[in-house]
PDB file of C-alpha atoms in Angstrom:
ATOM      1  CA  MET A   1      61.929 -50.394  22.981  1.00  0.00           C
ATOM      2  CA  THR A   2      63.570 -51.724  26.214  1.00  0.00           C
ATOM      3  CA  PRO A   3      61.473 -54.226  28.003  1.00  0.00           C
ATOM      4  CA  LEU A   4      59.825 -53.606  30.880  1.00  0.00           C
ATOM      5  CA  SER A   5      61.945 -55.304  33.019  1.00  0.00           C
ATOM      6  CA  SER A   6      64.375 -52.986  32.680  1.00  0.00           C
ATOM      7  CA  GLN A   7      62.419 -49.791  33.827  1.00  0.00           C
ATOM      8  CA  SER A   8      61.892 -48.375  36.959  1.00  0.00           C
ATOM      9  CA  ALA A   9      58.871 -49.299  38.883  1.00  0.00           C
ATOM     10  CA  PRO A  10      57.905 -45.802  38.857  1.00  0.00           C
ATOM     11  CA  MET A  11      58.552 -45.718  34.811  1.00  0.00           C
ATOM     12  CA  ARG A  12      56.404 -48.955  34.345  1.00  0.00           C
ATOM     13  CA  LEU A  13      53.809 -47.667  36.691  1.00  0.00           C
ATOM     14  CA  ALA A  14      54.005 -44.273  34.935  1.00  0.00           C
ATOM     15  CA  SER A  15      53.563 -46.092  31.385  1.00  0.00           C
ATOM     16  CA  LEU A  16      50.789 -48.342  32.567  1.00  0.00           C
ATOM     17  CA  VAL A  17      48.605 -45.832  33.943  1.00  0.00           C
ATOM     18  CA  THR A  18      49.167 -43.001  31.325  1.00  0.00           C
ATOM     19  CA  VAL A  19      48.606 -45.924  28.516  1.00  0.00           C
ATOM     20  CA  ILE A  20      45.209 -46.908  30.687  1.00  0.00           C
ATOM     21  CA  ASN A  21      44.655 -43.334  31.120  1.00  0.00           C
ATOM     22  CA  VAL A  22      44.750 -41.999  27.465  1.00  0.00           C
ATOM     23  CA  LEU A  23      43.572 -44.649  25.807  1.00  0.00           C
ATOM     24  CA  VAL A  24      40.266 -44.580  27.875  1.00  0.00           C
ATOM     25  CA  ALA A  25      40.028 -40.759  27.145  1.00  0.00           C
ATOM     26  CA  ALA A  26      40.677 -41.730  23.233  1.00  0.00           C
ATOM     27  CA  GLY A  27      37.837 -44.860  23.260  1.00  0.00           C
ATOM     28  CA  PHE A  28      35.359 -42.442  24.523  1.00  0.00           C
ATOM     29  CA  SER A  29      36.068 -40.007  22.309  1.00  0.00           C
ATOM     30  CA  ILE A  30      36.026 -42.060  19.114  1.00  0.00           C
ATOM     31  CA  ALA A  31      32.601 -44.054  20.681  1.00  0.00           C
ATOM     32  CA  GLY A  32      31.058 -40.515  20.850  1.00  0.00           C
ATOM     33  CA  LEU A  33      31.619 -40.094  16.981  1.00  0.00           C
ATOM     34  CA  VAL A  34      30.878 -43.597  16.228  1.00  0.00           C
ATOM     35  CA  SER A  35      27.961 -43.818  18.030  1.00  0.00           C
ATOM     36  CA  PRO A  36      26.841 -40.913  20.025  1.00  0.00           C
ATOM     37  CA  ARG A  37      24.069 -42.354  21.654  1.00  0.00           C
ATOM     38  CA  SER A  38      26.765 -44.604  24.081  1.00  0.00           C
ATOM     39  CA  ILE A  39      27.812 -41.393  25.568  1.00  0.00           C
ATOM     40  CA  LEU A  40      25.060 -38.905  25.901  1.00  0.00           C
ATOM     41  CA  PRO A  41      22.753 -39.081  28.568  1.00  0.00           C
ATOM     42  CA  ALA A  42      19.909 -41.183  28.608  1.00  0.00           C
ATOM     43  CA  GLY A  43      16.955 -39.747  26.968  1.00  0.00           C
ATOM     44  CA  TYR A  44      19.126 -37.456  24.844  1.00  0.00           C
ATOM     45  CA  ALA A  45      18.715 -38.188  20.738  1.00  0.00           C
ATOM     46  CA  PRO A  46      21.841 -37.083  18.887  1.00  0.00           C
ATOM     47  CA  THR A  47      22.022 -33.744  16.916  1.00  0.00           C
ATOM     48  CA  GLU A  48      24.442 -32.236  14.822  1.00  0.00           C
ATOM     49  CA  ALA A  49      25.914 -30.226  17.910  1.00  0.00           C
ATOM     50  CA  SER A  50      26.809 -33.273  20.062  1.00  0.00           C
ATOM     51  CA  PHE A  51      28.757 -34.725  16.549  1.00  0.00           C
ATOM     52  CA  ILE A  52      30.608 -31.739  16.527  1.00  0.00           C
ATOM     53  CA  PHE A  53      31.279 -31.961  20.721  1.00  0.00           C
ATOM     54  CA  ALA A  54      32.529 -35.748  19.732  1.00  0.00           C
ATOM     55  CA  MET A  55      35.151 -34.282  17.467  1.00  0.00           C
ATOM     56  CA  TYR A  56      36.500 -31.433  19.667  1.00  0.00           C
ATOM     57  CA  ALA A  57      36.864 -34.499  22.294  1.00  0.00           C
ATOM     58  CA  ALA A  58      38.349 -36.591  19.587  1.00  0.00           C
ATOM     59  CA  ALA A  59      40.692 -33.334  18.140  1.00  0.00           C
ATOM     60  CA  ARG A  60      42.319 -33.245  21.935  1.00  0.00           C
ATOM     61  CA  THR A  61      42.410 -37.254  23.652  1.00  0.00           C
ATOM     62  CA  ILE A  62      43.527 -38.429  20.030  1.00  0.00           C
ATOM     63  CA  PRO A  63      46.999 -36.640  19.527  1.00  0.00           C
ATOM     64  CA  LEU A  64      47.378 -37.161  23.278  1.00  0.00           C
ATOM     65  CA  ALA A  65      47.440 -40.608  23.215  1.00  0.00           C
ATOM     66  CA  PHE A  66      49.462 -40.376  20.215  1.00  0.00           C
ATOM     67  CA  MET A  67      52.037 -38.549  21.940  1.00  0.00           C
ATOM     68  CA  ALA A  68      51.669 -40.477  25.223  1.00  0.00           C
ATOM     69  CA  LEU A  69      52.325 -44.001  23.443  1.00  0.00           C
ATOM     70  CA  ILE A  70      55.304 -42.041  21.840  1.00  0.00           C
ATOM     71  CA  ALA A  71      56.734 -40.794  25.338  1.00  0.00           C
ATOM     72  CA  ILE A  72      56.210 -44.221  26.495  1.00  0.00           C
ATOM     73  CA  TYR A  73      58.140 -45.955  23.201  1.00  0.00           C
ATOM     74  CA  LYS A  74      61.186 -43.814  24.083  1.00  0.00           C
ATOM     75  CA  GLN A  75      60.791 -43.654  27.436  1.00  0.00           C
ATOM     76  CA  SER A  76      61.369 -40.705  27.933  1.00  0.00           C
ATOM     77  CA  GLN A  77      60.242 -39.762  31.679  1.00  0.00           C
ATOM     78  CA  SER A  78      60.211 -35.333  31.362  1.00  0.00           C
ATOM     79  CA  ALA A  79      57.664 -35.896  28.165  1.00  0.00           C
ATOM     80  CA  LEU A  80      55.943 -38.745  30.803  1.00  0.00           C
ATOM     81  CA  LEU A  81      55.685 -36.229  33.444  1.00  0.00           C
ATOM     82  CA  THR A  82      54.434 -33.688  31.479  1.00  0.00           C
ATOM     83  CA  LEU A  83      51.694 -35.850  29.444  1.00  0.00           C
ATOM     84  CA  GLY A  84      50.524 -37.746  32.675  1.00  0.00           C
ATOM     85  CA  THR A  85      50.012 -34.656  34.252  1.00  0.00           C
ATOM     86  CA  LEU A  86      48.227 -32.973  31.266  1.00  0.00           C
ATOM     87  CA  ALA A  87      46.054 -36.681  30.924  1.00  0.00           C
ATOM     88  CA  GLY A  88      44.808 -36.232  34.937  1.00  0.00           C
ATOM     89  CA  PHE A  89      44.352 -32.615  34.252  1.00  0.00           C
ATOM     90  CA  ILE A  90      41.617 -33.664  31.622  1.00  0.00           C
ATOM     91  CA  GLN A  91      40.566 -36.421  33.937  1.00  0.00           C
ATOM     92  CA  LEU A  92      39.742 -34.211  36.432  1.00  0.00           C
ATOM     93  CA  LEU A  93      37.582 -31.662  33.532  1.00  0.00           C
ATOM     94  CA  ASP A  94      35.849 -34.951  32.970  1.00  0.00           C
ATOM     95  CA  ALA A  95      34.530 -35.186  36.277  1.00  0.00           C
ATOM     96  CA  GLY A  96      33.964 -31.455  36.091  1.00  0.00           C
ATOM     97  CA  VAL A  97      31.840 -32.440  33.152  1.00  0.00           C
ATOM     98  CA  GLY A  98      29.749 -35.346  34.763  1.00  0.00           C
ATOM     99  CA  LEU A  99      28.990 -33.575  38.279  1.00  0.00           C
ATOM    100  CA  LEU A 100      27.796 -30.763  35.854  1.00  0.00           C
ATOM    101  CA  GLN A 101      25.015 -33.621  33.973  1.00  0.00           C
ATOM    102  CA  HIS A 102      25.079 -35.046  37.548  1.00  0.00           C
ATOM    103  CA  ASP A 103      26.016 -38.669  36.417  1.00  0.00           C
ATOM    104  CA  PRO A 104      27.640 -40.593  38.942  1.00  0.00           C
ATOM    105  CA  GLY A 105      30.056 -42.705  36.604  1.00  0.00           C
ATOM    106  CA  LYS A 106      30.868 -40.068  34.488  1.00  0.00           C
ATOM    107  CA  SER A 107      32.150 -38.241  37.868  1.00  0.00           C
ATOM    108  CA  ILE A 108      33.541 -41.215  39.748  1.00  0.00           C
ATOM    109  CA  GLY A 109      35.552 -42.964  36.719  1.00  0.00           C
ATOM    110  CA  PRO A 110      37.363 -39.721  36.009  1.00  0.00           C
ATOM    111  CA  LEU A 111      38.367 -38.592  39.362  1.00  0.00           C
ATOM    112  CA  VAL A 112      39.903 -42.018  40.069  1.00  0.00           C
ATOM    113  CA  ILE A 113      42.133 -42.567  36.720  1.00  0.00           C
ATOM    114  CA  ALA A 114      42.854 -38.706  37.770  1.00  0.00           C
ATOM    115  CA  ALA A 115      44.250 -40.206  41.519  1.00  0.00           C
ATOM    116  CA  PHE A 116      46.125 -42.706  40.107  1.00  0.00           C
ATOM    117  CA  GLN A 117      47.599 -40.812  37.100  1.00  0.00           C
ATOM    118  CA  PHE A 118      49.049 -37.912  39.559  1.00  0.00           C
ATOM    119  CA  PHE A 119      50.167 -40.777  42.243  1.00  0.00           C
ATOM    120  CA  ALA A 120      51.948 -42.334  39.152  1.00  0.00           C
ATOM    121  CA  VAL A 121      52.997 -39.185  38.100  1.00  0.00           C
ATOM    122  CA  SER A 122      54.121 -38.121  41.585  1.00  0.00           C
ATOM    123  CA  ARG A 123      56.391 -41.356  42.006  1.00  0.00           C
ATOM    124  CA  LEU A 124      58.028 -40.667  38.862  1.00  0.00           C
ATOM    125  CA  SER A 125      58.701 -37.171  39.577  1.00  0.00           C
ATOM    126  CA  ARG A 126      60.117 -38.230  42.507  1.00  0.00           C
ATOM    127  CA  THR A 127      62.349 -40.934  41.058  1.00  0.00           C
ATOM    128  CA  ALA A 128      63.372 -37.857  38.367  1.00  0.00           C
ATOM    129  CA  ARG A 129      64.398 -35.861  40.768  1.00  0.00           C
ATOM    130  CA  SER A 130      66.476 -37.948  43.120  1.00  0.00           C
ATOM    131  CA  GLY A 131      68.465 -39.330  39.865  1.00  0.00           C
ATOM    132  CA  ALA A 132      69.043 -35.362  38.940  1.00  0.00           C
ATOM    133  CA  GLU A 133      70.746 -34.835  41.769  1.00  0.00           C
TER     134      GLU A 133
END
């Protein structure tokens, strides 16, 4: 793997933001499987339905994290642009879930991560376009 110091600043930023994004998302889905109470709203008890929901969340976030880590390792700008954009949209949808639950913490956190993700992807995209010309 090429050292971070030899990568462009936009690639380093997109790599860092994307890895944080996907590991946080995968971490929450794993927490939902291991300790459902940690992600359920206060006063709710885990059920088989919440476990199934956590499995669905893990099914989307763990492969995304795995593929993003591979893209970062391989320094693939095109893959990182695609996966970073996807991860940003997933965070926006997670913020929507937080809004439906009337939980500011589950709305603001994903919105902040999505904003950083889209900023990083935008910078990387500009660099990729200018390098292609």
